[in-house]
PDB file of C-alpha atoms in Angstrom:
ATOM      1  CA  GLN Z  48      -0.944 -24.703  -7.854  1.00  0.00           C
ATOM      2  CA  VAL Z  49       0.562 -23.096  -4.779  1.00  0.00           C
ATOM      3  CA  GLN Z  50       3.826 -21.575  -5.773  1.00  0.00           C
ATOM      4  CA  LEU Z  51       6.161 -18.639  -5.847  1.00  0.00           C
ATOM      5  CA  VAL Z  52       7.965 -17.693  -9.007  1.00  0.00           C
ATOM      6  CA  GLU Z  53      10.988 -15.354  -9.146  1.00  0.00           C
ATOM      7  CA  SER Z  54      12.185 -13.326 -12.110  1.00  0.00           C
ATOM      8  CA  GLY Z  55      14.212 -10.335 -13.043  1.00  0.00           C
ATOM      9  CA  GLY Z  56      17.681 -11.733 -12.467  1.00  0.00           C
ATOM     10  CA  GLY Z  57      20.548 -11.091 -14.876  1.00  0.00           C
ATOM     11  CA  LEU Z  58      24.046  -9.902 -15.468  1.00  0.00           C
ATOM     12  CA  VAL Z  59      24.844  -6.298 -14.575  1.00  0.00           C
ATOM     13  CA  GLN Z  60      27.957  -4.258 -14.006  1.00  0.00           C
ATOM     14  CA  PRO Z  61      29.027  -3.101 -10.552  1.00  0.00           C
ATOM     15  CA  GLY Z  62      27.050  -0.049  -9.605  1.00  0.00           C
ATOM     16  CA  GLY Z  63      24.059  -1.164 -11.605  1.00  0.00           C
ATOM     17  CA  SER Z  64      20.496  -2.057 -10.652  1.00  0.00           C
ATOM     18  CA  LEU Z  65      18.024  -4.928 -10.895  1.00  0.00           C
ATOM     19  CA  ASN Z  66      14.451  -5.308  -9.848  1.00  0.00           C
ATOM     20  CA  LEU Z  67      13.411  -8.719  -8.885  1.00  0.00           C
ATOM     21  CA  SER Z  68       9.781  -9.980  -8.772  1.00  0.00           C
ATOM     22  CA  CYS Z  69       8.220 -12.736  -6.794  1.00  0.00           C
ATOM     23  CA  VAL Z  70       4.770 -13.705  -8.038  1.00  0.00           C
ATOM     24  CA  ALA Z  71       2.538 -15.821  -5.834  1.00  0.00           C
ATOM     25  CA  SER Z  72      -0.170 -18.142  -7.093  1.00  0.00           C
ATOM     26  CA  GLY Z  73      -2.637 -20.631  -5.549  1.00  0.00           C
ATOM     27  CA  PHE Z  74      -2.907 -18.748  -2.187  1.00  0.00           C
ATOM     28  CA  THR Z  75      -3.731 -15.311  -0.816  1.00  0.00           C
ATOM     29  CA  LEU Z  76      -0.416 -13.414  -0.621  1.00  0.00           C
ATOM     30  CA  ASP Z  77      -1.966 -10.723   1.613  1.00  0.00           C
ATOM     31  CA  LEU Z  78      -1.991 -13.135   4.512  1.00  0.00           C
ATOM     32  CA  TYR Z  79       1.752 -13.718   4.468  1.00  0.00           C
ATOM     33  CA  SER Z  80       4.977 -12.002   5.051  1.00  0.00           C
ATOM     34  CA  VAL Z  81       7.619 -12.567   2.391  1.00  0.00           C
ATOM     35  CA  GLY Z  82      11.387 -12.765   2.645  1.00  0.00           C
ATOM     36  CA  TRP Z  83      14.119 -12.585   0.063  1.00  0.00           C
ATOM     37  CA  PHE Z  84      17.128 -14.840   0.461  1.00  0.00           C
ATOM     38  CA  ARG Z  85      20.286 -15.331  -1.527  1.00  0.00           C
ATOM     39  CA  GLN Z  86      22.922 -18.081  -1.877  1.00  0.00           C
ATOM     40  CA  ALA Z  87      26.283 -17.273  -3.286  1.00  0.00           C
ATOM     41  CA  PRO Z  88      28.523 -20.096  -4.627  1.00  0.00           C
ATOM     42  CA  GLY Z  89      30.011 -22.029  -1.736  1.00  0.00           C
ATOM     43  CA  LYS Z  90      28.186 -20.075   0.860  1.00  0.00           C
ATOM     44  CA  LYS Z  91      25.269 -20.679   3.140  1.00  0.00           C
ATOM     45  CA  ARG Z  92      21.912 -19.227   2.099  1.00  0.00           C
ATOM     46  CA  GLU Z  93      21.124 -15.968   3.852  1.00  0.00           C
ATOM     47  CA  GLY Z  94      18.099 -13.805   4.303  1.00  0.00           C
ATOM     48  CA  VAL Z  95      18.502 -10.196   3.051  1.00  0.00           C
ATOM     49  CA  SER Z  96      15.002  -8.628   3.437  1.00  0.00           C
ATOM     50  CA  CYS Z  97      11.486  -9.233   4.591  1.00  0.00           C
ATOM     51  CA  ILE Z  98       8.154  -7.418   4.295  1.00  0.00           C
ATOM     52  CA  GLY Z  99       5.278  -7.821   6.635  1.00  0.00           C
ATOM     53  CA  SER Z 100       1.872  -8.951   5.675  1.00  0.00           C
ATOM     54  CA  SER Z 101      -0.459  -6.691   7.698  1.00  0.00           C
ATOM     55  CA  ASP Z 102       1.590  -3.491   8.011  1.00  0.00           C
ATOM     56  CA  GLY Z 103       3.867  -3.878   5.016  1.00  0.00           C
ATOM     57  CA  LYS Z 104       6.846  -2.832   7.087  1.00  0.00           C
ATOM     58  CA  SER Z 105      10.221  -3.716   5.533  1.00  0.00           C
ATOM     59  CA  TYR Z 106      13.338  -5.027   7.204  1.00  0.00           C
ATOM     60  CA  TYR Z 107      16.917  -5.518   5.903  1.00  0.00           C
ATOM     61  CA  VAL Z 108      20.157  -6.969   6.892  1.00  0.00           C
ATOM     62  CA  ASP Z 109      23.003  -4.452   7.268  1.00  0.00           C
ATOM     63  CA  SER Z 110      24.818  -5.518   4.102  1.00  0.00           C
ATOM     64  CA  VAL Z 111      21.927  -4.388   1.848  1.00  0.00           C
ATOM     65  CA  ARG Z 112      20.375  -1.655   3.871  1.00  0.00           C
ATOM     66  CA  GLU Z 113      20.243   1.596   1.883  1.00  0.00           C
ATOM     67  CA  ARG Z 114      20.834  -0.252  -1.355  1.00  0.00           C
ATOM     68  CA  PHE Z 115      17.886  -2.678  -1.574  1.00  0.00           C
ATOM     69  CA  THR Z 116      14.161  -1.925  -1.282  1.00  0.00           C
ATOM     70  CA  ILE Z 117      11.434  -4.470  -0.750  1.00  0.00           C
ATOM     71  CA  SER Z 118       7.897  -3.732  -1.644  1.00  0.00           C
ATOM     72  CA  ARG Z 119       4.642  -5.571  -2.365  1.00  0.00           C
ATOM     73  CA  ASP Z 120       1.534  -5.167  -4.533  1.00  0.00           C
ATOM     74  CA  ASN Z 121      -1.086  -7.424  -3.088  1.00  0.00           C
ATOM     75  CA  ARG Z 122      -3.435  -6.800  -6.002  1.00  0.00           C
ATOM     76  CA  LYS Z 123      -0.854  -8.338  -8.310  1.00  0.00           C
ATOM     77  CA  SER Z 124       0.196 -10.954  -5.766  1.00  0.00           C
ATOM     78  CA  THR Z 125       3.711  -9.820  -6.226  1.00  0.00           C
ATOM     79  CA  VAL Z 126       6.669  -8.803  -3.963  1.00  0.00           C
ATOM     80  CA  TYR Z 127       9.587  -6.882  -5.489  1.00  0.00           C
ATOM     81  CA  LEU Z 128      13.238  -6.333  -4.473  1.00  0.00           C
ATOM     82  CA  GLN Z 129      14.735  -3.298  -6.055  1.00  0.00           C
ATOM     83  CA  MET Z 130      18.485  -3.611  -5.898  1.00  0.00           C
ATOM     84  CA  ASN Z 131      20.712  -0.590  -6.493  1.00  0.00           C
ATOM     85  CA  SER Z 132      24.459   0.053  -6.365  1.00  0.00           C
ATOM     86  CA  LEU Z 133      25.070  -3.587  -6.841  1.00  0.00           C
ATOM     87  CA  GLU Z 134      28.456  -5.058  -5.954  1.00  0.00           C
ATOM     88  CA  PRO Z 135      30.162  -8.273  -6.965  1.00  0.00           C
ATOM     89  CA  ASP Z 136      29.493  -9.674  -3.474  1.00  0.00           C
ATOM     90  CA  ASP Z 137      25.741  -9.475  -4.320  1.00  0.00           C
ATOM     91  CA  THR Z 138      26.241 -12.272  -6.954  1.00  0.00           C
ATOM     92  CA  ALA Z 139      23.990 -15.107  -5.932  1.00  0.00           C
ATOM     93  CA  ILE Z 140      20.779 -17.023  -6.646  1.00  0.00           C
ATOM     94  CA  TYR Z 141      17.965 -15.035  -5.156  1.00  0.00           C
ATOM     95  CA  TYR Z 142      14.952 -16.731  -3.648  1.00  0.00           C
ATOM     96  CA  CYS Z 143      11.656 -15.495  -2.207  1.00  0.00           C
ATOM     97  CA  ALA Z 144       9.846 -17.463   0.475  1.00  0.00           C
ATOM     98  CA  ARG Z 145       6.702 -17.000   2.508  1.00  0.00           C
ATOM     99  CA  THR Z 146       6.320 -16.901   6.265  1.00  0.00           C
ATOM    100  CA  TRP Z 147       3.762 -15.723   8.831  1.00  0.00           C
ATOM    101  CA  MET Z 148       5.984 -12.992  10.346  1.00  0.00           C
ATOM    102  CA  CYS Z 149       9.268 -11.416   9.698  1.00  0.00           C
ATOM    103  CA  ARG Z 150      11.692 -12.180  12.479  1.00  0.00           C
ATOM    104  CA  ILE Z 151      13.640  -9.051  13.472  1.00  0.00           C
ATOM    105  CA  ALA Z 152      16.149  -7.875  16.023  1.00  0.00           C
ATOM    106  CA  TYR Z 153      16.608  -4.414  17.517  1.00  0.00           C
ATOM    107  CA  ARG Z 154      20.234  -3.386  17.563  1.00  0.00           C
ATOM    108  CA  SER Z 155      21.908  -0.009  17.754  1.00  0.00           C
ATOM    109  CA  GLY Z 156      18.679   1.849  17.258  1.00  0.00           C
ATOM    110  CA  THR Z 157      17.697  -0.152  14.097  1.00  0.00           C
ATOM    111  CA  TYR Z 158      15.365  -3.044  13.374  1.00  0.00           C
ATOM    112  CA  SER Z 159      17.312  -5.626  11.389  1.00  0.00           C
ATOM    113  CA  TYR Z 160      16.071  -8.739   9.561  1.00  0.00           C
ATOM    114  CA  THR Z 161      17.118 -12.019  11.139  1.00  0.00           C
ATOM    115  CA  ALA Z 162      15.934 -14.942   8.946  1.00  0.00           C
ATOM    116  CA  THR Z 163      15.171 -18.329  10.252  1.00  0.00           C
ATOM    117  CA  GLU Z 164      14.751 -20.648   7.197  1.00  0.00           C
ATOM    118  CA  SER Z 165      12.653 -23.214   9.124  1.00  0.00           C
ATOM    119  CA  GLU Z 166       9.970 -20.583   9.520  1.00  0.00           C
ATOM    120  CA  TYR Z 167       9.449 -20.396   5.664  1.00  0.00           C
ATOM    121  CA  ASP Z 168       7.119 -23.036   4.227  1.00  0.00           C
ATOM    122  CA  LEU Z 169       7.127 -22.182   0.524  1.00  0.00           C
ATOM    123  CA  TRP Z 170      10.052 -21.245  -1.666  1.00  0.00           C
ATOM    124  CA  GLY Z 171      10.507 -20.212  -5.234  1.00  0.00           C
ATOM    125  CA  GLN Z 172      12.969 -21.776  -7.686  1.00  0.00           C
ATOM    126  CA  GLY Z 173      15.352 -18.812  -7.599  1.00  0.00           C
ATOM    127  CA  THR Z 174      16.754 -16.314 -10.113  1.00  0.00           C
ATOM    128  CA  GLN Z 175      20.404 -15.776 -10.810  1.00  0.00           C
ATOM    129  CA  VAL Z 176      21.909 -12.379 -10.207  1.00  0.00           C
ATOM    130  CA  THR Z 177      25.495 -11.863 -11.424  1.00  0.00           C
ATOM    131  CA  ILE Z 178      27.414  -8.687 -10.863  1.00  0.00           C
ATOM    132  CA  SER Z 179      30.528  -8.468 -13.033  1.00  0.00           C
ATOM    133  CA  SER Z 180      32.355  -6.062 -15.255  1.00  0.00           C
TER     134      SER Z 180
END
């Protein structure tokens, strides 16, 4: 069965950390780039990070840069999102999704992730992340 399954969400206090996992099955993860998205209550879903397939380069939106780290282990068919210094505004359901290429923009000397949901053809079910004291 072709699918992505996220795990690792939970309830943590502000300033805490979580490491999300996205496990792929039914297809060769190496061939794809993978993005992490999140949707907070009452808000539109937004992309936060993406990792390339061939070069493994990682990209972030400004709101999570320096706090989140995306990585992948193709032998385990898994993509990770290490989240540190978590803030209440990080509360959301987090999803991973596959695409052929991370869409990025070059601004102010930095490459930033600019997600376009229509370019992602397979999504996980999501994992809840809640940041609260």
